PDB file of C-alpha atoms and ligand atoms in Angstrom:
ATOM      1  CA  MET A1286     -38.579   7.810  40.045  1.00  0.00           C
ATOM      2  CA  ARG A1287     -37.683   5.116  37.513  1.00  0.00           C
ATOM      3  CA  LYS A1288     -35.357   5.964  34.633  1.00  0.00           C
ATOM      4  CA  SER A1289     -36.506   4.166  31.501  1.00  0.00           C
ATOM      5  CA  ILE A1290     -34.144   2.016  29.501  1.00  0.00           C
ATOM      6  CA  ILE A1291     -34.028   1.370  25.757  1.00  0.00           C
ATOM      7  CA  ILE A1292     -31.983  -1.589  24.583  1.00  0.00           C
ATOM      8  CA  GLY A1293     -31.194  -2.384  20.960  1.00  0.00           C
ATOM      9  CA  ASN A1294     -30.910  -6.140  20.456  1.00  0.00           C
ATOM     10  CA  TRP A1295     -28.970  -6.603  17.224  1.00  0.00           C
ATOM     11  CA  LYS A1296     -29.377 -10.405  17.319  1.00  0.00           C
ATOM     12  CA  LEU A1297     -27.349 -12.299  14.675  1.00  0.00           C
ATOM     13  CA  ASN A1298     -26.698  -9.311  12.418  1.00  0.00           C
ATOM     14  CA  GLY A1299     -23.668  -7.344  11.398  1.00  0.00           C
ATOM     15  CA  ASN A1300     -20.024  -7.402  10.443  1.00  0.00           C
ATOM     16  CA  GLN A1301     -17.067  -5.234  11.451  1.00  0.00           C
ATOM     17  CA  ASN A1302     -17.997  -2.366   9.138  1.00  0.00           C
ATOM     18  CA  MET A1303     -21.632  -2.430  10.074  1.00  0.00           C
ATOM     19  CA  VAL A1304     -20.788  -2.298  13.805  1.00  0.00           C
ATOM     20  CA  ASN A1305     -18.498   0.707  13.285  1.00  0.00           C
ATOM     21  CA  GLU A1306     -20.970   2.529  11.061  1.00  0.00           C
ATOM     22  CA  LEU A1307     -24.086   1.852  13.080  1.00  0.00           C
ATOM     23  CA  ILE A1308     -22.443   2.969  16.328  1.00  0.00           C
ATOM     24  CA  LEU A1309     -21.019   6.059  14.637  1.00  0.00           C
ATOM     25  CA  LYS A1310     -24.461   6.993  13.313  1.00  0.00           C
ATOM     26  CA  ILE A1311     -26.194   6.308  16.625  1.00  0.00           C
ATOM     27  CA  ARG A1312     -23.631   8.519  18.359  1.00  0.00           C
ATOM     28  CA  GLN A1313     -24.161  11.282  15.780  1.00  0.00           C
ATOM     29  CA  GLU A1314     -27.876  11.144  16.586  1.00  0.00           C
ATOM     30  CA  LEU A1315     -27.639  10.875  20.372  1.00  0.00           C
ATOM     31  CA  ASP A1316     -24.316  12.082  21.759  1.00  0.00           C
ATOM     32  CA  GLN A1317     -25.100  15.794  21.523  1.00  0.00           C
ATOM     33  CA  ILE A1318     -28.583  15.699  23.037  1.00  0.00           C
ATOM     34  CA  ILE A1319     -29.821  15.065  26.533  1.00  0.00           C
ATOM     35  CA  VAL A1320     -31.738  11.815  26.547  1.00  0.00           C
ATOM     36  CA  SER A1321     -34.001  11.017  29.463  1.00  0.00           C
ATOM     37  CA  CYS A1322     -33.469   7.254  29.388  1.00  0.00           C
ATOM     38  CA  THR A1323     -30.571   4.828  29.639  1.00  0.00           C
ATOM     39  CA  VAL A1324     -29.490   3.717  26.154  1.00  0.00           C
ATOM     40  CA  VAL A1325     -27.935   0.291  25.636  1.00  0.00           C
ATOM     41  CA  ILE A1326     -26.950  -1.729  22.566  1.00  0.00           C
ATOM     42  CA  ALA A1327     -26.464  -5.488  22.374  1.00  0.00           C
ATOM     43  CA  PRO A1328     -24.315  -6.371  19.352  1.00  0.00           C
ATOM     44  CA  PRO A1329     -23.333  -9.987  18.658  1.00  0.00           C
ATOM     45  CA  MET A1330     -20.842 -11.389  21.177  1.00  0.00           C
ATOM     46  CA  VAL A1331     -17.927 -11.404  18.745  1.00  0.00           C
ATOM     47  CA  TYR A1332     -18.264  -7.646  18.158  1.00  0.00           C
ATOM     48  CA  LEU A1333     -18.739  -6.534  21.761  1.00  0.00           C
ATOM     49  CA  GLU A1334     -15.153  -5.461  22.269  1.00  0.00           C
ATOM     50  CA  ARG A1335     -15.120  -3.535  18.986  1.00  0.00           C
ATOM     51  CA  ALA A1336     -18.366  -1.886  20.112  1.00  0.00           C
ATOM     52  CA  ALA A1337     -16.823  -1.043  23.497  1.00  0.00           C
ATOM     53  CA  HIS A1338     -14.011   0.823  21.710  1.00  0.00           C
ATOM     54  CA  ALA A1339     -16.431   2.590  19.391  1.00  0.00           C
ATOM     55  CA  LEU A1340     -18.459   3.743  22.408  1.00  0.00           C
ATOM     56  CA  VAL A1341     -15.592   5.352  24.343  1.00  0.00           C
ATOM     57  CA  GLY A1342     -16.703   8.848  25.397  1.00  0.00           C
ATOM     58  CA  SER A1343     -20.400   8.067  24.903  1.00  0.00           C
ATOM     59  CA  ASN A1344     -23.116   7.430  27.499  1.00  0.00           C
ATOM     60  CA  ILE A1345     -24.402   4.441  25.536  1.00  0.00           C
ATOM     61  CA  LEU A1346     -23.864   1.193  27.437  1.00  0.00           C
ATOM     62  CA  LEU A1347     -23.279  -2.375  26.301  1.00  0.00           C
ATOM     63  CA  ALA A1348     -25.334  -5.526  26.763  1.00  0.00           C
ATOM     64  CA  ALA A1349     -24.571  -9.110  25.776  1.00  0.00           C
ATOM     65  CA  GLN A1350     -27.265 -11.245  24.177  1.00  0.00           C
ATOM     66  CA  ASN A1351     -26.390 -14.383  26.131  1.00  0.00           C
ATOM     67  CA  VAL A1352     -23.937 -15.864  28.634  1.00  0.00           C
ATOM     68  CA  ASP A1353     -22.920 -19.201  30.104  1.00  0.00           C
ATOM     69  CA  ILE A1354     -23.437 -20.189  33.746  1.00  0.00           C
ATOM     70  CA  ASN A1355     -19.856 -21.403  34.173  1.00  0.00           C
ATOM     71  CA  THR A1356     -16.981 -19.173  35.169  1.00  0.00           C
ATOM     72  CA  ILE A1357     -13.876 -20.946  33.886  1.00  0.00           C
ATOM     73  CA  GLY A1358     -12.663 -24.245  32.483  1.00  0.00           C
ATOM     74  CA  ALA A1359     -13.572 -26.884  29.939  1.00  0.00           C
ATOM     75  CA  PHE A1360     -16.720 -25.369  28.453  1.00  0.00           C
ATOM     76  CA  THR A1361     -15.902 -25.158  24.756  1.00  0.00           C
ATOM     77  CA  GLY A1362     -17.549 -22.330  22.909  1.00  0.00           C
ATOM     78  CA  GLU A1363     -18.917 -20.537  25.956  1.00  0.00           C
ATOM     79  CA  THR A1364     -18.499 -17.029  27.362  1.00  0.00           C
ATOM     80  CA  SER A1365     -18.562 -16.216  31.075  1.00  0.00           C
ATOM     81  CA  VAL A1366     -20.051 -13.257  32.922  1.00  0.00           C
ATOM     82  CA  GLN A1367     -16.522 -12.369  34.087  1.00  0.00           C
ATOM     83  CA  MET A1368     -15.291 -12.141  30.498  1.00  0.00           C
ATOM     84  CA  LEU A1369     -18.171  -9.877  29.565  1.00  0.00           C
ATOM     85  CA  LYS A1370     -17.582  -7.708  32.625  1.00  0.00           C
ATOM     86  CA  ASP A1371     -13.878  -7.565  31.736  1.00  0.00           C
ATOM     87  CA  ILE A1372     -14.624  -5.897  28.392  1.00  0.00           C
ATOM     88  CA  GLY A1373     -17.111  -3.414  29.809  1.00  0.00           C
ATOM     89  CA  VAL A1374     -20.499  -5.092  29.388  1.00  0.00           C
ATOM     90  CA  LYS A1375     -23.092  -3.918  31.956  1.00  0.00           C
ATOM     91  CA  TYR A1376     -26.269  -5.836  31.042  1.00  0.00           C
ATOM     92  CA  ILE A1377     -26.955  -9.392  29.876  1.00  0.00           C
ATOM     93  CA  ILE A1378     -30.147 -10.502  28.153  1.00  0.00           C
ATOM     94  CA  ILE A1379     -31.382 -13.837  29.458  1.00  0.00           C
ATOM     95  CA  GLY A1380     -34.470 -15.909  28.780  1.00  0.00           C
ATOM     96  CA  HIS A1381     -35.122 -14.370  25.354  1.00  0.00           C
ATOM     97  CA  SER A1382     -37.858 -16.372  23.648  1.00  0.00           C
ATOM     98  CA  GLU A1383     -35.512 -17.196  20.761  1.00  0.00           C
ATOM     99  CA  ARG A1384     -33.174 -18.884  23.232  1.00  0.00           C
ATOM    100  CA  ARG A1385     -36.027 -20.561  25.105  1.00  0.00           C
ATOM    101  CA  THR A1386     -37.409 -21.959  21.840  1.00  0.00           C
ATOM    102  CA  LEU A1387     -34.498 -22.456  19.460  1.00  0.00           C
ATOM    103  CA  HIS A1388     -31.875 -23.383  22.059  1.00  0.00           C
ATOM    104  CA  LYS A1389     -34.215 -25.204  24.426  1.00  0.00           C
ATOM    105  CA  GLU A1390     -33.286 -23.075  27.439  1.00  0.00           C
ATOM    106  CA  ASN A1391     -35.528 -23.984  30.350  1.00  0.00           C
ATOM    107  CA  ASP A1392     -36.490 -22.124  33.509  1.00  0.00           C
ATOM    108  CA  ILE A1393     -33.786 -23.832  35.585  1.00  0.00           C
ATOM    109  CA  LEU A1394     -30.995 -22.810  33.214  1.00  0.00           C
ATOM    110  CA  ILE A1395     -32.417 -19.300  32.959  1.00  0.00           C
ATOM    111  CA  ALA A1396     -32.491 -19.009  36.758  1.00  0.00           C
ATOM    112  CA  LYS A1397     -28.854 -20.161  36.937  1.00  0.00           C
ATOM    113  CA  LYS A1398     -27.879 -17.547  34.350  1.00  0.00           C
ATOM    114  CA  PHE A1399     -29.832 -14.926  36.286  1.00  0.00           C
ATOM    115  CA  ILE A1400     -27.884 -15.611  39.488  1.00  0.00           C
ATOM    116  CA  ALA A1401     -24.541 -15.841  37.660  1.00  0.00           C
ATOM    117  CA  VAL A1402     -25.119 -12.374  36.196  1.00  0.00           C
ATOM    118  CA  LYS A1403     -26.210 -10.875  39.519  1.00  0.00           C
ATOM    119  CA  GLU A1404     -23.341 -12.434  41.460  1.00  0.00           C
ATOM    120  CA  MET A1405     -20.863 -10.587  39.240  1.00  0.00           C
ATOM    121  CA  GLY A1406     -22.667  -7.288  39.732  1.00  0.00           C
ATOM    122  CA  LEU A1407     -24.042  -7.053  36.191  1.00  0.00           C
ATOM    123  CA  ILE A1408     -27.711  -6.500  35.427  1.00  0.00           C
ATOM    124  CA  PRO A1409     -29.823  -9.298  33.966  1.00  0.00           C
ATOM    125  CA  ILE A1410     -32.511  -8.378  31.475  1.00  0.00           C
ATOM    126  CA  LEU A1411     -34.978 -11.156  32.110  1.00  0.00           C
ATOM    127  CA  CYS A1412     -37.310 -11.737  29.149  1.00  0.00           C
ATOM    128  CA  ILE A1413     -40.732 -13.207  29.813  1.00  0.00           C
ATOM    129  CA  GLY A1414     -43.881 -13.441  27.726  1.00  0.00           C
ATOM    130  CA  GLU A1415     -46.567 -15.684  26.308  1.00  0.00           C
ATOM    131  CA  THR A1416     -46.926 -17.342  22.916  1.00  0.00           C
ATOM    132  CA  GLU A1417     -49.814 -16.653  20.564  1.00  0.00           C
ATOM    133  CA  ALA A1418     -51.497 -19.926  21.564  1.00  0.00           C
ATOM    134  CA  GLN A1419     -51.139 -19.111  25.260  1.00  0.00           C
ATOM    135  CA  ARG A1420     -52.619 -15.668  24.704  1.00  0.00           C
ATOM    136  CA  LYS A1421     -55.553 -17.107  22.764  1.00  0.00           C
ATOM    137  CA  SER A1422     -56.231 -19.608  25.511  1.00  0.00           C
ATOM    138  CA  GLY A1423     -56.314 -16.788  28.057  1.00  0.00           C
ATOM    139  CA  SER A1424     -53.219 -17.865  29.970  1.00  0.00           C
ATOM    140  CA  THR A1425     -51.004 -14.787  29.509  1.00  0.00           C
ATOM    141  CA  TYR A1426     -51.020 -13.874  33.203  1.00  0.00           C
ATOM    142  CA  ILE A1427     -50.420 -17.442  34.332  1.00  0.00           C
ATOM    143  CA  VAL A1428     -47.459 -17.816  31.955  1.00  0.00           C
ATOM    144  CA  CYS A1429     -45.836 -14.539  33.025  1.00  0.00           C
ATOM    145  CA  ALA A1430     -46.343 -15.321  36.712  1.00  0.00           C
ATOM    146  CA  HIS A1431     -44.903 -18.792  36.234  1.00  0.00           C
ATOM    147  CA  GLN A1432     -41.804 -17.440  34.471  1.00  0.00           C
ATOM    148  CA  LEU A1433     -41.188 -15.017  37.357  1.00  0.00           C
ATOM    149  CA  ASP A1434     -41.979 -17.593  40.028  1.00  0.00           C
ATOM    150  CA  SER A1435     -39.675 -20.190  38.548  1.00  0.00           C
ATOM    151  CA  ILE A1436     -36.790 -17.784  39.181  1.00  0.00           C
ATOM    152  CA  LEU A1437     -38.037 -17.067  42.708  1.00  0.00           C
ATOM    153  CA  LYS A1438     -38.453 -20.766  43.465  1.00  0.00           C
ATOM    154  CA  ILE A1439     -34.850 -21.492  42.612  1.00  0.00           C
ATOM    155  CA  LEU A1440     -33.245 -18.374  44.010  1.00  0.00           C
ATOM    156  CA  GLY A1441     -35.397 -17.429  46.985  1.00  0.00           C
ATOM    157  CA  THR A1442     -37.271 -14.182  47.405  1.00  0.00           C
ATOM    158  CA  SER A1443     -34.881 -11.903  49.272  1.00  0.00           C
ATOM    159  CA  ASP A1444     -33.473  -9.224  46.980  1.00  0.00           C
ATOM    160  CA  ILE A1445     -33.445 -10.966  43.645  1.00  0.00           C
ATOM    161  CA  PHE A1446     -35.644  -8.415  41.941  1.00  0.00           C
ATOM    162  CA  THR A1447     -33.378  -5.481  42.742  1.00  0.00           C
ATOM    163  CA  ASP A1448     -30.952  -4.312  40.051  1.00  0.00           C
ATOM    164  CA  VAL A1449     -32.810  -6.311  37.455  1.00  0.00           C
ATOM    165  CA  VAL A1450     -34.637  -5.364  34.272  1.00  0.00           C
ATOM    166  CA  ILE A1451     -37.691  -7.335  33.188  1.00  0.00           C
ATOM    167  CA  ALA A1452     -38.541  -7.323  29.486  1.00  0.00           C
ATOM    168  CA  TYR A1453     -42.133  -8.272  28.827  1.00  0.00           C
ATOM    169  CA  GLU A1454     -41.983  -9.645  25.300  1.00  0.00           C
ATOM    170  CA  PRO A1455     -45.092 -11.374  23.991  1.00  0.00           C
ATOM    171  CA  VAL A1456     -43.657 -14.003  21.653  1.00  0.00           C
ATOM    172  CA  TRP A1457     -46.345 -13.280  19.045  1.00  0.00           C
ATOM    173  CA  ALA A1458     -45.114  -9.695  18.796  1.00  0.00           C
ATOM    174  CA  ILE A1459     -41.400 -10.396  18.333  1.00  0.00           C
ATOM    175  CA  GLY A1460     -40.279  -9.761  14.765  1.00  0.00           C
ATOM    176  CA  THR A1461     -43.840  -9.920  13.436  1.00  0.00           C
ATOM    177  CA  GLY A1462     -44.615  -6.222  13.028  1.00  0.00           C
ATOM    178  CA  LYS A1463     -47.619  -6.877  15.295  1.00  0.00           C
ATOM    179  CA  SER A1464     -46.946  -4.988  18.515  1.00  0.00           C
ATOM    180  CA  ALA A1465     -49.112  -5.297  21.614  1.00  0.00           C
ATOM    181  CA  THR A1466     -51.354  -2.264  21.988  1.00  0.00           C
ATOM    182  CA  PRO A1467     -50.305   0.219  24.682  1.00  0.00           C
ATOM    183  CA  LYS A1468     -53.287  -0.902  26.786  1.00  0.00           C
ATOM    184  CA  GLN A1469     -52.537  -4.614  26.376  1.00  0.00           C
ATOM    185  CA  ALA A1470     -48.901  -4.032  27.329  1.00  0.00           C
ATOM    186  CA  GLN A1471     -49.756  -1.710  30.238  1.00  0.00           C
ATOM    187  CA  ASP A1472     -52.198  -4.259  31.716  1.00  0.00           C
ATOM    188  CA  ILE A1473     -49.544  -6.955  31.767  1.00  0.00           C
ATOM    189  CA  HIS A1474     -46.777  -4.655  32.997  1.00  0.00           C
ATOM    190  CA  LYS A1475     -49.028  -3.653  35.873  1.00  0.00           C
ATOM    191  CA  PHE A1476     -49.737  -7.294  36.599  1.00  0.00           C
ATOM    192  CA  ILE A1477     -45.983  -8.063  36.621  1.00  0.00           C
ATOM    193  CA  ARG A1478     -45.297  -5.156  39.006  1.00  0.00           C
ATOM    194  CA  ASN A1479     -48.124  -6.246  41.322  1.00  0.00           C
ATOM    195  CA  HIS A1480     -46.895  -9.811  41.222  1.00  0.00           C
ATOM    196  CA  ILE A1481     -43.389  -8.769  42.302  1.00  0.00           C
ATOM    197  CA  ALA A1482     -44.928  -6.555  45.008  1.00  0.00           C
ATOM    198  CA  GLN A1483     -46.260  -9.675  46.710  1.00  0.00           C
ATOM    199  CA  TYR A1484     -42.646 -10.527  47.483  1.00  0.00           C
ATOM    200  CA  ASN A1485     -40.967  -7.139  47.729  1.00  0.00           C
ATOM    201  CA  ILE A1486     -42.929  -3.881  47.502  1.00  0.00           C
ATOM    202  CA  LYS A1487     -39.879  -1.632  47.198  1.00  0.00           C
ATOM    203  CA  ALA A1488     -38.347  -3.749  44.436  1.00  0.00           C
ATOM    204  CA  ALA A1489     -41.678  -3.726  42.589  1.00  0.00           C
ATOM    205  CA  GLN A1490     -41.831   0.075  42.671  1.00  0.00           C
ATOM    206  CA  GLU A1491     -38.252   0.414  41.477  1.00  0.00           C
ATOM    207  CA  ILE A1492     -37.924  -2.374  38.945  1.00  0.00           C
ATOM    208  CA  LEU A1493     -37.722  -1.431  35.282  1.00  0.00           C
ATOM    209  CA  ILE A1494     -40.193  -3.323  33.112  1.00  0.00           C
ATOM    210  CA  GLN A1495     -39.552  -2.797  29.427  1.00  0.00           C
ATOM    211  CA  TYR A1496     -41.824  -3.784  26.610  1.00  0.00           C
ATOM    212  CA  GLY A1497     -40.451  -5.696  23.615  1.00  0.00           C
ATOM    213  CA  GLY A1498     -42.120  -6.824  20.409  1.00  0.00           C
ATOM    214  CA  SER A1499     -42.155  -4.863  17.125  1.00  0.00           C
ATOM    215  CA  VAL A1500     -41.459  -1.514  18.746  1.00  0.00           C
ATOM    216  CA  ASN A1501     -40.801   1.121  16.089  1.00  0.00           C
ATOM    217  CA  SER A1502     -40.558   4.889  15.758  1.00  0.00           C
ATOM    218  CA  ILE A1503     -44.333   5.178  15.282  1.00  0.00           C
ATOM    219  CA  ASN A1504     -45.693   3.094  18.152  1.00  0.00           C
ATOM    220  CA  ALA A1505     -42.955   3.825  20.722  1.00  0.00           C
ATOM    221  CA  ALA A1506     -44.210   7.132  22.138  1.00  0.00           C
ATOM    222  CA  GLU A1507     -47.645   5.833  23.093  1.00  0.00           C
ATOM    223  CA  LEU A1508     -46.192   2.708  24.655  1.00  0.00           C
ATOM    224  CA  PHE A1509     -43.816   4.867  26.713  1.00  0.00           C
ATOM    225  CA  MET A1510     -46.699   7.009  27.974  1.00  0.00           C
ATOM    226  CA  GLN A1511     -48.088   4.034  29.911  1.00  0.00           C
ATOM    227  CA  PRO A1512     -47.322   4.297  33.636  1.00  0.00           C
ATOM    228  CA  ASP A1513     -45.796   0.829  34.017  1.00  0.00           C
ATOM    229  CA  ILE A1514     -43.790   0.713  30.777  1.00  0.00           C
ATOM    230  CA  ASP A1515     -40.185   1.711  31.436  1.00  0.00           C
ATOM    231  CA  GLY A1516     -38.697   1.667  27.961  1.00  0.00           C
ATOM    232  CA  ALA A1517     -38.245  -1.011  25.333  1.00  0.00           C
ATOM    233  CA  LEU A1518     -36.217  -3.942  24.129  1.00  0.00           C
ATOM    234  CA  VAL A1519     -35.965  -3.259  20.411  1.00  0.00           C
ATOM    235  CA  GLY A1520     -34.947  -5.824  17.776  1.00  0.00           C
ATOM    236  CA  ASN A1521     -35.272  -4.977  14.071  1.00  0.00           C
ATOM    237  CA  ALA A1522     -35.770  -1.264  14.568  1.00  0.00           C
ATOM    238  CA  SER A1523     -32.464  -0.998  16.440  1.00  0.00           C
ATOM    239  CA  LEU A1524     -30.527  -1.846  13.275  1.00  0.00           C
ATOM    240  CA  LYS A1525     -31.255   1.553  11.750  1.00  0.00           C
ATOM    241  CA  ALA A1526     -29.605   4.442  13.585  1.00  0.00           C
ATOM    242  CA  ASP A1527     -32.243   7.050  12.737  1.00  0.00           C
ATOM    243  CA  THR A1528     -35.143   4.790  13.760  1.00  0.00           C
ATOM    244  CA  PHE A1529     -33.420   3.714  16.968  1.00  0.00           C
ATOM    245  CA  ALA A1530     -32.657   7.345  17.790  1.00  0.00           C
ATOM    246  CA  LEU A1531     -36.290   8.321  17.208  1.00  0.00           C
ATOM    247  CA  ILE A1532     -37.400   5.598  19.627  1.00  0.00           C
ATOM    248  CA  VAL A1533     -34.904   6.861  22.216  1.00  0.00           C
ATOM    249  CA  LYS A1534     -36.062  10.446  21.714  1.00  0.00           C
ATOM    250  CA  SER A1535     -39.696   9.476  22.208  1.00  0.00           C
ATOM    251  CA  CYS A1536     -38.930   8.122  25.675  1.00  0.00           C
ATOM    252  CA  LYS A1537     -39.964  10.597  28.365  1.00  0.00           C
TER     253      LYS A1537
HETATM  254  C1  LIG B  68     -36.485  -8.763  20.378  1.00  0.00           C
HETATM  255  O1  LIG B  68     -35.669  -9.356  19.707  1.00  0.00           O
HETATM  256  O2  LIG B  68     -36.401  -8.818  21.609  1.00  0.00           O
HETATM  257  C2  LIG B  68     -37.537  -7.983  19.729  1.00  0.00           C
HETATM  258  C3  LIG B  68     -38.424  -7.407  20.469  1.00  0.00           C
HETATM  259  O3  LIG B  68     -37.504  -7.939  18.362  1.00  0.00           O
HETATM  260  P1  LIG B  68     -38.418  -6.994  17.422  1.00  0.00           P
HETATM  261  O4  LIG B  68     -38.310  -5.598  17.959  1.00  0.00           O
HETATM  262  O5  LIG B  68     -37.812  -7.129  16.059  1.00  0.00           O
HETATM  263  O6  LIG B  68     -39.809  -7.500  17.503  1.00  0.00           O
END
């Protein structure tokens, strides 16, 4: 039985007060109730340690929004997986479309990040998904398969899809208010699971595949009812404690 996971991706938002207040409010909403999913927040890198302190005594876990492939040395401005692990981070988002597009991260770099995260025993949240143009040209499945296969090609097929979260995030749905319909998302999640099953049936049954792209407190419940949707990667709606809590509560 898979336990769904909801991750709030705060992106480039916040300051010290906002981090304290948002975590306090999220805890007021969620600490006293039994939630059926894993709840994770991903504040900006510079506030992760503050967030770790604010989360002491809570079941809410921490994710980083990015990481470098190097472990130590002359890599100005970078952060290693070890450093993130050292301050209590459990998950690391990699391959987000904003990093693929704005920071020109390619499949090779993403695969290297993926292995760096796994080697340190943390869990990569691998984001995949098609652009609007790719969807219109009917290549959604090809794009998603290619993004998975490019990791497999570099890393081999043994156990790389265990202890991993996949986030299917159609690029056209991110930050646009235009979510995929539950059926659209379910079809692609099922395709992703079947694709992984070609390599490793057990991993395919166990892997968590979240949906991301304009998830909010209104559309979340129906998305979560789909058999292959195991939670959500939430951007904008994770910046409001009550909305984020409603999304978490709608996860069965
Ligand atoms: C995201 O940043 O991964 C995301 C899905 O954003 P939003 O929920 O705002 O579309």
